[in-house]
Amino acid sequence: MLALAAGAALLLAAAGRHWVTGQLDAPGPVASAPVELTGTDLTGALSGIGWAGLAGIAGLYAARGWARRAVGLLVAIGGAAALGAVWDATRPDTLLSAVSENTTDAVGSAQVAAAPQLSALGPAMAVAGAVLLVAAGLLAVVRAPAWPGMGTRYDQDAAPRATRAETPSDLWKSLDAGDDPTLDAPGGAASANAVRTDGDGTEHAPLAARPAEPKEYP
């Protein structure tokens, strides 16, 4: 979970940092102007995968069994997609095209003066975050069934377990654990639901199953 959170945070942080700096030449006696592009300007996949990685934390906690493996696989695929996005965004032709498009939108007739300069910190953060997502996702696929899941204490289909409380403290502990201390107690829930037999062999329905007898009022 810590690796998944760290990987998602690195992707989100890397998407907001500037990755490339270009120089623009405008017609006339105008000095060259620098243009800085962030990771989001180059590719919008990093921030989306980062938010999906954070959502995967809740998914791994809530899911069980094969569903948890499926969440881990999706997280690993997202990390691999982030690696591909970083590779595609840092190619020289992609950088030149991105700076040229930004130049046309911002200045109009300006042109790129030289090859864009790539900053290594932003892409390195993105690569580290993507690797953490891939590692966490693959680990979840392999080991998720052995991990503990969310408690089933308050599930409606969780049957209470019989336990014997020796002291008042044990009674409260068994209730807090979801056990029913009356199941094996004399006259408790187990005996109330048991079939009663008279001395002549006649069987009677459990007390809980008997219909309520109508009351007579004067």
PDB file of N, CA, C and O in Angstrom, residues 4-19 37-55 75 77-90 118-131 133:
ATOM      1  N   LEU A   4       2.272   1.694  -3.443  1.00  0.00           N
ATOM      2  CA  LEU A   4       1.243   2.157  -4.364  1.00  0.00           C
ATOM      3  C   LEU A   4       0.944   3.634  -4.161  1.00  0.00           C
ATOM      4  O   LEU A   4       0.819   4.395  -5.130  1.00  0.00           O
ATOM      5  N   ALA A   5       0.858   4.062  -2.900  1.00  0.00           N
ATOM      6  CA  ALA A   5       0.617   5.479  -2.626  1.00  0.00           C
ATOM      7  C   ALA A   5       1.791   6.339  -3.087  1.00  0.00           C
ATOM      8  O   ALA A   5       1.597   7.427  -3.655  1.00  0.00           O
ATOM      9  N   ALA A   6       3.022   5.862  -2.860  1.00  0.00           N
ATOM     10  CA  ALA A   6       4.192   6.623  -3.284  1.00  0.00           C
ATOM     11  C   ALA A   6       4.272   6.724  -4.802  1.00  0.00           C
ATOM     12  O   ALA A   6       4.603   7.786  -5.349  1.00  0.00           O
ATOM     13  N   GLY A   7       3.977   5.622  -5.494  1.00  0.00           N
ATOM     14  CA  GLY A   7       4.010   5.662  -6.949  1.00  0.00           C
ATOM     15  C   GLY A   7       2.984   6.615  -7.528  1.00  0.00           C
ATOM     16  O   GLY A   7       3.279   7.395  -8.454  1.00  0.00           O
ATOM     17  N   ALA A   8       1.764   6.588  -6.991  1.00  0.00           N
ATOM     18  CA  ALA A   8       0.725   7.504  -7.482  1.00  0.00           C
ATOM     19  C   ALA A   8       1.096   8.954  -7.189  1.00  0.00           C
ATOM     20  O   ALA A   8       0.882   9.846  -8.029  1.00  0.00           O
ATOM     21  N   ALA A   9       1.658   9.219  -5.998  1.00  0.00           N
ATOM     22  CA  ALA A   9       2.050  10.587  -5.660  1.00  0.00           C
ATOM     23  C   ALA A   9       3.169  11.086  -6.571  1.00  0.00           C
ATOM     24  O   ALA A   9       3.175  12.254  -6.978  1.00  0.00           O
ATOM     25  N   LEU A  10       4.126  10.215  -6.904  1.00  0.00           N
ATOM     26  CA  LEU A  10       5.203  10.620  -7.804  1.00  0.00           C
ATOM     27  C   LEU A  10       4.677  10.950  -9.199  1.00  0.00           C
ATOM     28  O   LEU A  10       5.132  11.910  -9.832  1.00  0.00           O
ATOM     29  N   LEU A  11       3.720  10.178  -9.679  1.00  0.00           N
ATOM     30  CA  LEU A  11       3.151  10.476 -10.993  1.00  0.00           C
ATOM     31  C   LEU A  11       2.424  11.816 -10.992  1.00  0.00           C
ATOM     32  O   LEU A  11       2.553  12.609 -11.938  1.00  0.00           O
ATOM     33  N   LEU A  12       1.648  12.074  -9.949  1.00  0.00           N
ATOM     34  CA  LEU A  12       0.924  13.347  -9.881  1.00  0.00           C
ATOM     35  C   LEU A  12       1.880  14.528  -9.753  1.00  0.00           C
ATOM     36  O   LEU A  12       1.669  15.583 -10.368  1.00  0.00           O
ATOM     37  N   ALA A  13       2.942  14.348  -8.951  1.00  0.00           N
ATOM     38  CA  ALA A  13       3.914  15.430  -8.804  1.00  0.00           C
ATOM     39  C   ALA A  13       4.704  15.657 -10.086  1.00  0.00           C
ATOM     40  O   ALA A  13       4.981  16.801 -10.466  1.00  0.00           O
ATOM     41  N   ALA A  14       5.061  14.572 -10.775  1.00  0.00           N
ATOM     42  CA  ALA A  14       5.832  14.709 -12.015  1.00  0.00           C
ATOM     43  C   ALA A  14       5.011  15.369 -13.108  1.00  0.00           C
ATOM     44  O   ALA A  14       5.562  16.096 -13.944  1.00  0.00           O
ATOM     45  N   ALA A  15       3.697  15.121 -13.110  1.00  0.00           N
ATOM     46  CA  ALA A  15       2.862  15.721 -14.153  1.00  0.00           C
ATOM     47  C   ALA A  15       2.820  17.238 -14.053  1.00  0.00           C
ATOM     48  O   ALA A  15       2.646  17.933 -15.065  1.00  0.00           O
ATOM     49  N   GLY A  16       3.004  17.784 -12.841  1.00  0.00           N
ATOM     50  CA  GLY A  16       2.962  19.231 -12.679  1.00  0.00           C
ATOM     51  C   GLY A  16       4.301  19.931 -12.829  1.00  0.00           C
ATOM     52  O   GLY A  16       4.344  21.163 -12.843  1.00  0.00           O
ATOM     53  N   ARG A  17       5.391  19.190 -12.932  1.00  0.00           N
ATOM     54  CA  ARG A  17       6.707  19.803 -13.087  1.00  0.00           C
ATOM     55  C   ARG A  17       6.987  20.100 -14.560  1.00  0.00           C
ATOM     56  O   ARG A  17       6.417  19.478 -15.458  1.00  0.00           O
ATOM     57  N   HIS A  18       7.882  21.070 -14.797  1.00  0.00           N
ATOM     58  CA  HIS A  18       8.243  21.370 -16.181  1.00  0.00           C
ATOM     59  C   HIS A  18       9.304  20.368 -16.655  1.00  0.00           C
ATOM     60  O   HIS A  18      10.235  20.034 -15.927  1.00  0.00           O
ATOM     61  N   TRP A  19       9.083  19.861 -17.849  1.00  0.00           N
ATOM     62  CA  TRP A  19       9.937  18.811 -18.417  1.00  0.00           C
ATOM     63  C   TRP A  19      10.882  19.337 -19.491  1.00  0.00           C
ATOM     64  O   TRP A  19      11.996  18.836 -19.629  1.00  0.00           O
ATOM     65  N   LEU A  37       7.380  23.613 -20.835  1.00  0.00           N
ATOM     66  CA  LEU A  37       6.234  22.718 -20.907  1.00  0.00           C
ATOM     67  C   LEU A  37       6.298  21.721 -19.745  1.00  0.00           C
ATOM     68  O   LEU A  37       7.380  21.214 -19.405  1.00  0.00           O
ATOM     69  N   THR A  38       5.173  21.456 -19.129  1.00  0.00           N
ATOM     70  CA  THR A  38       5.093  20.502 -18.027  1.00  0.00           C
ATOM     71  C   THR A  38       4.813  19.097 -18.550  1.00  0.00           C
ATOM     72  O   THR A  38       4.570  18.887 -19.752  1.00  0.00           O
ATOM     73  N   GLY A  39       4.814  18.145 -17.634  1.00  0.00           N
ATOM     74  CA  GLY A  39       4.480  16.787 -18.034  1.00  0.00           C
ATOM     75  C   GLY A  39       3.061  16.660 -18.548  1.00  0.00           C
ATOM     76  O   GLY A  39       2.789  15.873 -19.459  1.00  0.00           O
ATOM     77  N   THR A  40       2.149  17.439 -17.984  1.00  0.00           N
ATOM     78  CA  THR A  40       0.765  17.411 -18.466  1.00  0.00           C
ATOM     79  C   THR A  40       0.663  17.969 -19.868  1.00  0.00           C
ATOM     80  O   THR A  40      -0.182  17.524 -20.660  1.00  0.00           O
ATOM     81  N   ASP A  41       1.499  18.973 -20.212  1.00  0.00           N
ATOM     82  CA  ASP A  41       1.497  19.510 -21.576  1.00  0.00           C
ATOM     83  C   ASP A  41       1.960  18.468 -22.589  1.00  0.00           C
ATOM     84  O   ASP A  41       1.503  18.471 -23.739  1.00  0.00           O
ATOM     85  N   LEU A  42       2.861  17.582 -22.169  1.00  0.00           N
ATOM     86  CA  LEU A  42       3.383  16.571 -23.084  1.00  0.00           C
ATOM     87  C   LEU A  42       2.484  15.341 -23.163  1.00  0.00           C
ATOM     88  O   LEU A  42       2.313  14.753 -24.227  1.00  0.00           O
ATOM     89  N   THR A  43       1.927  14.952 -22.040  1.00  0.00           N
ATOM     90  CA  THR A  43       1.029  13.803 -22.008  1.00  0.00           C
ATOM     91  C   THR A  43       0.083  13.947 -20.827  1.00  0.00           C
ATOM     92  O   THR A  43       0.518  14.269 -19.717  1.00  0.00           O
ATOM     93  N   GLY A  44      -1.184  13.716 -21.058  1.00  0.00           N
ATOM     94  CA  GLY A  44      -2.160  13.810 -19.979  1.00  0.00           C
ATOM     95  C   GLY A  44      -2.412  12.498 -19.266  1.00  0.00           C
ATOM     96  O   GLY A  44      -3.261  12.435 -18.374  1.00  0.00           O
ATOM     97  N   ALA A  45      -1.665  11.464 -19.625  1.00  0.00           N
ATOM     98  CA  ALA A  45      -1.918  10.150 -19.032  1.00  0.00           C
ATOM     99  C   ALA A  45      -1.381  10.031 -17.619  1.00  0.00           C
ATOM    100  O   ALA A  45      -1.911   9.251 -16.824  1.00  0.00           O
ATOM    101  N   LEU A  46      -0.347  10.790 -17.285  1.00  0.00           N
ATOM    102  CA  LEU A  46       0.301  10.606 -15.987  1.00  0.00           C
ATOM    103  C   LEU A  46      -0.623  10.960 -14.834  1.00  0.00           C
ATOM    104  O   LEU A  46      -0.720  10.223 -13.844  1.00  0.00           O
ATOM    105  N   SER A  47      -1.299  12.087 -14.920  1.00  0.00           N
ATOM    106  CA  SER A  47      -2.182  12.477 -13.828  1.00  0.00           C
ATOM    107  C   SER A  47      -3.360  11.516 -13.697  1.00  0.00           C
ATOM    108  O   SER A  47      -3.766  11.155 -12.595  1.00  0.00           O
ATOM    109  N   GLY A  48      -3.904  11.074 -14.827  1.00  0.00           N
ATOM    110  CA  GLY A  48      -5.012  10.118 -14.763  1.00  0.00           C
ATOM    111  C   GLY A  48      -4.601   8.795 -14.140  1.00  0.00           C
ATOM    112  O   GLY A  48      -5.328   8.229 -13.310  1.00  0.00           O
ATOM    113  N   ILE A  49      -3.423   8.294 -14.512  1.00  0.00           N
ATOM    114  CA  ILE A  49      -2.941   7.036 -13.929  1.00  0.00           C
ATOM    115  C   ILE A  49      -2.615   7.223 -12.455  1.00  0.00           C
ATOM    116  O   ILE A  49      -2.815   6.317 -11.636  1.00  0.00           O
ATOM    117  N   GLY A  50      -2.121   8.400 -12.083  1.00  0.00           N
ATOM    118  CA  GLY A  50      -1.836   8.664 -10.681  1.00  0.00           C
ATOM    119  C   GLY A  50      -3.089   8.618  -9.824  1.00  0.00           C
ATOM    120  O   GLY A  50      -3.107   7.998  -8.749  1.00  0.00           O
ATOM    121  N   TRP A  51      -4.172   9.249 -10.285  1.00  0.00           N
ATOM    122  CA  TRP A  51      -5.435   9.196  -9.533  1.00  0.00           C
ATOM    123  C   TRP A  51      -5.995   7.779  -9.516  1.00  0.00           C
ATOM    124  O   TRP A  51      -6.564   7.343  -8.504  1.00  0.00           O
ATOM    125  N   ALA A  52      -5.832   7.051 -10.604  1.00  0.00           N
ATOM    126  CA  ALA A  52      -6.290   5.656 -10.613  1.00  0.00           C
ATOM    127  C   ALA A  52      -5.497   4.807  -9.631  1.00  0.00           C
ATOM    128  O   ALA A  52      -6.045   3.886  -9.005  1.00  0.00           O
ATOM    129  N   GLY A  53      -4.195   5.091  -9.481  1.00  0.00           N
ATOM    130  CA  GLY A  53      -3.392   4.358  -8.507  1.00  0.00           C
ATOM    131  C   GLY A  53      -3.856   4.597  -7.084  1.00  0.00           C
ATOM    132  O   GLY A  53      -3.901   3.670  -6.261  1.00  0.00           O
ATOM    133  N   LEU A  54      -4.237   5.839  -6.765  1.00  0.00           N
ATOM    134  CA  LEU A  54      -4.778   6.118  -5.436  1.00  0.00           C
ATOM    135  C   LEU A  54      -6.103   5.391  -5.218  1.00  0.00           C
ATOM    136  O   LEU A  54      -6.377   4.891  -4.125  1.00  0.00           O
ATOM    137  N   ALA A  55      -6.930   5.338  -6.256  1.00  0.00           N
ATOM    138  CA  ALA A  55      -8.182   4.589  -6.124  1.00  0.00           C
ATOM    139  C   ALA A  55      -7.935   3.097  -5.964  1.00  0.00           C
ATOM    140  O   ALA A  55      -8.726   2.389  -5.332  1.00  0.00           O
ATOM    141  N   VAL A  75      -3.670  -2.177 -11.757  1.00  0.00           N
ATOM    142  CA  VAL A  75      -2.654  -1.234 -11.278  1.00  0.00           C
ATOM    143  C   VAL A  75      -1.338  -1.446 -12.024  1.00  0.00           C
ATOM    144  O   VAL A  75      -0.680  -0.485 -12.441  1.00  0.00           O
ATOM    145  N   ILE A  77      -0.954  -2.744 -15.013  1.00  0.00           N
ATOM    146  CA  ILE A  77      -1.135  -2.282 -16.398  1.00  0.00           C
ATOM    147  C   ILE A  77      -1.049  -0.763 -16.471  1.00  0.00           C
ATOM    148  O   ILE A  77      -0.469  -0.187 -17.400  1.00  0.00           O
ATOM    149  N   GLY A  78      -1.636  -0.089 -15.470  1.00  0.00           N
ATOM    150  CA  GLY A  78      -1.536   1.369 -15.436  1.00  0.00           C
ATOM    151  C   GLY A  78      -0.102   1.849 -15.307  1.00  0.00           C
ATOM    152  O   GLY A  78       0.303   2.820 -15.956  1.00  0.00           O
ATOM    153  N   GLY A  79       0.694   1.172 -14.468  1.00  0.00           N
ATOM    154  CA  GLY A  79       2.099   1.541 -14.358  1.00  0.00           C
ATOM    155  C   GLY A  79       2.853   1.335 -15.649  1.00  0.00           C
ATOM    156  O   GLY A  79       3.691   2.170 -16.042  1.00  0.00           O
ATOM    157  N   ALA A  80       2.573   0.225 -16.341  1.00  0.00           N
ATOM    158  CA  ALA A  80       3.225  -0.011 -17.635  1.00  0.00           C
ATOM    159  C   ALA A  80       2.808   1.047 -18.655  1.00  0.00           C
ATOM    160  O   ALA A  80       3.633   1.504 -19.472  1.00  0.00           O
ATOM    161  N   ALA A  81       1.538   1.446 -18.626  1.00  0.00           N
ATOM    162  CA  ALA A  81       1.078   2.497 -19.540  1.00  0.00           C
ATOM    163  C   ALA A  81       1.766   3.822 -19.235  1.00  0.00           C
ATOM    164  O   ALA A  81       2.076   4.597 -20.151  1.00  0.00           O
ATOM    165  N   ALA A  82       2.017   4.099 -17.950  1.00  0.00           N
ATOM    166  CA  ALA A  82       2.724   5.327 -17.594  1.00  0.00           C
ATOM    167  C   ALA A  82       4.160   5.304 -18.106  1.00  0.00           C
ATOM    168  O   ALA A  82       4.672   6.326 -18.580  1.00  0.00           O
ATOM    169  N   LEU A  83       4.814   4.144 -18.026  1.00  0.00           N
ATOM    170  CA  LEU A  83       6.161   4.035 -18.590  1.00  0.00           C
ATOM    171  C   LEU A  83       6.155   4.300 -20.091  1.00  0.00           C
ATOM    172  O   LEU A  83       7.036   5.000 -20.621  1.00  0.00           O
ATOM    173  N   GLY A  84       5.175   3.739 -20.787  1.00  0.00           N
ATOM    174  CA  GLY A  84       5.079   3.992 -22.220  1.00  0.00           C
ATOM    175  C   GLY A  84       4.813   5.458 -22.531  1.00  0.00           C
ATOM    176  O   GLY A  84       5.347   6.004 -23.510  1.00  0.00           O
ATOM    177  N   ALA A  85       3.983   6.109 -21.700  1.00  0.00           N
ATOM    178  CA  ALA A  85       3.703   7.524 -21.921  1.00  0.00           C
ATOM    179  C   ALA A  85       4.947   8.383 -21.715  1.00  0.00           C
ATOM    180  O   ALA A  85       5.184   9.339 -22.472  1.00  0.00           O
ATOM    181  N   VAL A  86       5.747   8.053 -20.703  1.00  0.00           N
ATOM    182  CA  VAL A  86       6.988   8.804 -20.475  1.00  0.00           C
ATOM    183  C   VAL A  86       7.958   8.608 -21.634  1.00  0.00           C
ATOM    184  O   VAL A  86       8.597   9.563 -22.110  1.00  0.00           O
ATOM    185  N   TRP A  87       8.070   7.386 -22.119  1.00  0.00           N
ATOM    186  CA  TRP A  87       8.967   7.119 -23.243  1.00  0.00           C
ATOM    187  C   TRP A  87       8.533   7.884 -24.485  1.00  0.00           C
ATOM    188  O   TRP A  87       9.365   8.476 -25.193  1.00  0.00           O
ATOM    189  N   ASP A  88       7.249   7.895 -24.754  1.00  0.00           N
ATOM    190  CA  ASP A  88       6.764   8.587 -25.943  1.00  0.00           C
ATOM    191  C   ASP A  88       6.892  10.098 -25.812  1.00  0.00           C
ATOM    192  O   ASP A  88       7.163  10.794 -26.785  1.00  0.00           O
ATOM    193  N   ALA A  89       6.696  10.627 -24.594  1.00  0.00           N
ATOM    194  CA  ALA A  89       6.731  12.081 -24.408  1.00  0.00           C
ATOM    195  C   ALA A  89       8.133  12.645 -24.422  1.00  0.00           C
ATOM    196  O   ALA A  89       8.317  13.843 -24.673  1.00  0.00           O
ATOM    197  N   THR A  90       9.146  11.839 -24.159  1.00  0.00           N
ATOM    198  CA  THR A  90      10.520  12.350 -24.083  1.00  0.00           C
ATOM    199  C   THR A  90      11.328  12.110 -25.355  1.00  0.00           C
ATOM    200  O   THR A  90      12.540  12.391 -25.368  1.00  0.00           O
ATOM    201  N   LEU A 118      15.580  18.960 -22.437  1.00  0.00           N
ATOM    202  CA  LEU A 118      14.769  18.137 -21.550  1.00  0.00           C
ATOM    203  C   LEU A 118      15.344  18.164 -20.146  1.00  0.00           C
ATOM    204  O   LEU A 118      16.536  17.967 -19.943  1.00  0.00           O
ATOM    205  N   SER A 119      14.486  18.409 -19.160  1.00  0.00           N
ATOM    206  CA  SER A 119      14.877  18.331 -17.752  1.00  0.00           C
ATOM    207  C   SER A 119      14.701  16.902 -17.263  1.00  0.00           C
ATOM    208  O   SER A 119      13.671  16.273 -17.512  1.00  0.00           O
ATOM    209  N   ALA A 120      15.696  16.397 -16.549  1.00  0.00           N
ATOM    210  CA  ALA A 120      15.677  14.985 -16.178  1.00  0.00           C
ATOM    211  C   ALA A 120      14.836  14.691 -14.943  1.00  0.00           C
ATOM    212  O   ALA A 120      14.406  13.548 -14.745  1.00  0.00           O
ATOM    213  N   LEU A 121      14.563  15.685 -14.094  1.00  0.00           N
ATOM    214  CA  LEU A 121      13.895  15.411 -12.823  1.00  0.00           C
ATOM    215  C   LEU A 121      12.449  14.960 -13.019  1.00  0.00           C
ATOM    216  O   LEU A 121      12.017  13.971 -12.418  1.00  0.00           O
ATOM    217  N   GLY A 122      11.715  15.676 -13.851  1.00  0.00           N
ATOM    218  CA  GLY A 122      10.316  15.310 -14.066  1.00  0.00           C
ATOM    219  C   GLY A 122      10.144  13.914 -14.636  1.00  0.00           C
ATOM    220  O   GLY A 122       9.394  13.093 -14.072  1.00  0.00           O
ATOM    221  N   PRO A 123      10.806  13.572 -15.740  1.00  0.00           N
ATOM    222  CA  PRO A 123      10.695  12.207 -16.251  1.00  0.00           C
ATOM    223  C   PRO A 123      11.186  11.147 -15.278  1.00  0.00           C
ATOM    224  O   PRO A 123      10.617  10.053 -15.209  1.00  0.00           O
ATOM    225  N   ALA A 124      12.250  11.456 -14.508  1.00  0.00           N
ATOM    226  CA  ALA A 124      12.749  10.474 -13.540  1.00  0.00           C
ATOM    227  C   ALA A 124      11.708  10.195 -12.455  1.00  0.00           C
ATOM    228  O   ALA A 124      11.517   9.042 -12.042  1.00  0.00           O
ATOM    229  N   MET A 125      11.034  11.231 -11.980  1.00  0.00           N
ATOM    230  CA  MET A 125       9.975  11.030 -10.990  1.00  0.00           C
ATOM    231  C   MET A 125       8.845  10.184 -11.567  1.00  0.00           C
ATOM    232  O   MET A 125       8.300   9.297 -10.893  1.00  0.00           O
ATOM    233  N   ALA A 126       8.491  10.456 -12.823  1.00  0.00           N
ATOM    234  CA  ALA A 126       7.419   9.686 -13.444  1.00  0.00           C
ATOM    235  C   ALA A 126       7.803   8.225 -13.623  1.00  0.00           C
ATOM    236  O   ALA A 126       6.987   7.323 -13.391  1.00  0.00           O
ATOM    237  N   VAL A 127       9.044   7.977 -14.025  1.00  0.00           N
ATOM    238  CA  VAL A 127       9.503   6.592 -14.200  1.00  0.00           C
ATOM    239  C   VAL A 127       9.511   5.859 -12.863  1.00  0.00           C
ATOM    240  O   VAL A 127       9.074   4.700 -12.761  1.00  0.00           O
ATOM    241  N   ALA A 128       9.991   6.534 -11.808  1.00  0.00           N
ATOM    242  CA  ALA A 128      10.007   5.898 -10.490  1.00  0.00           C
ATOM    243  C   ALA A 128       8.595   5.570 -10.015  1.00  0.00           C
ATOM    244  O   ALA A 128       8.333   4.490  -9.470  1.00  0.00           O
ATOM    245  N   GLY A 129       7.667   6.503 -10.224  1.00  0.00           N
ATOM    246  CA  GLY A 129       6.286   6.234  -9.835  1.00  0.00           C
ATOM    247  C   GLY A 129       5.671   5.100 -10.624  1.00  0.00           C
ATOM    248  O   GLY A 129       4.949   4.252 -10.066  1.00  0.00           O
ATOM    249  N   ALA A 130       5.944   5.047 -11.914  1.00  0.00           N
ATOM    250  CA  ALA A 130       5.391   3.970 -12.741  1.00  0.00           C
ATOM    251  C   ALA A 130       5.960   2.621 -12.332  1.00  0.00           C
ATOM    252  O   ALA A 130       5.229   1.618 -12.284  1.00  0.00           O
ATOM    253  N   VAL A 131       7.252   2.570 -12.024  1.00  0.00           N
ATOM    254  CA  VAL A 131       7.866   1.305 -11.592  1.00  0.00           C
ATOM    255  C   VAL A 131       7.250   0.831 -10.274  1.00  0.00           C
ATOM    256  O   VAL A 131       6.992  -0.364 -10.078  1.00  0.00           O
ATOM    257  N   LEU A 133       4.219   1.421  -9.246  1.00  0.00           N
ATOM    258  CA  LEU A 133       2.878   0.904  -9.540  1.00  0.00           C
ATOM    259  C   LEU A 133       2.948  -0.501 -10.126  1.00  0.00           C
ATOM    260  O   LEU A 133       2.157  -1.377  -9.757  1.00  0.00           O
TER     261      LEU A 133
END
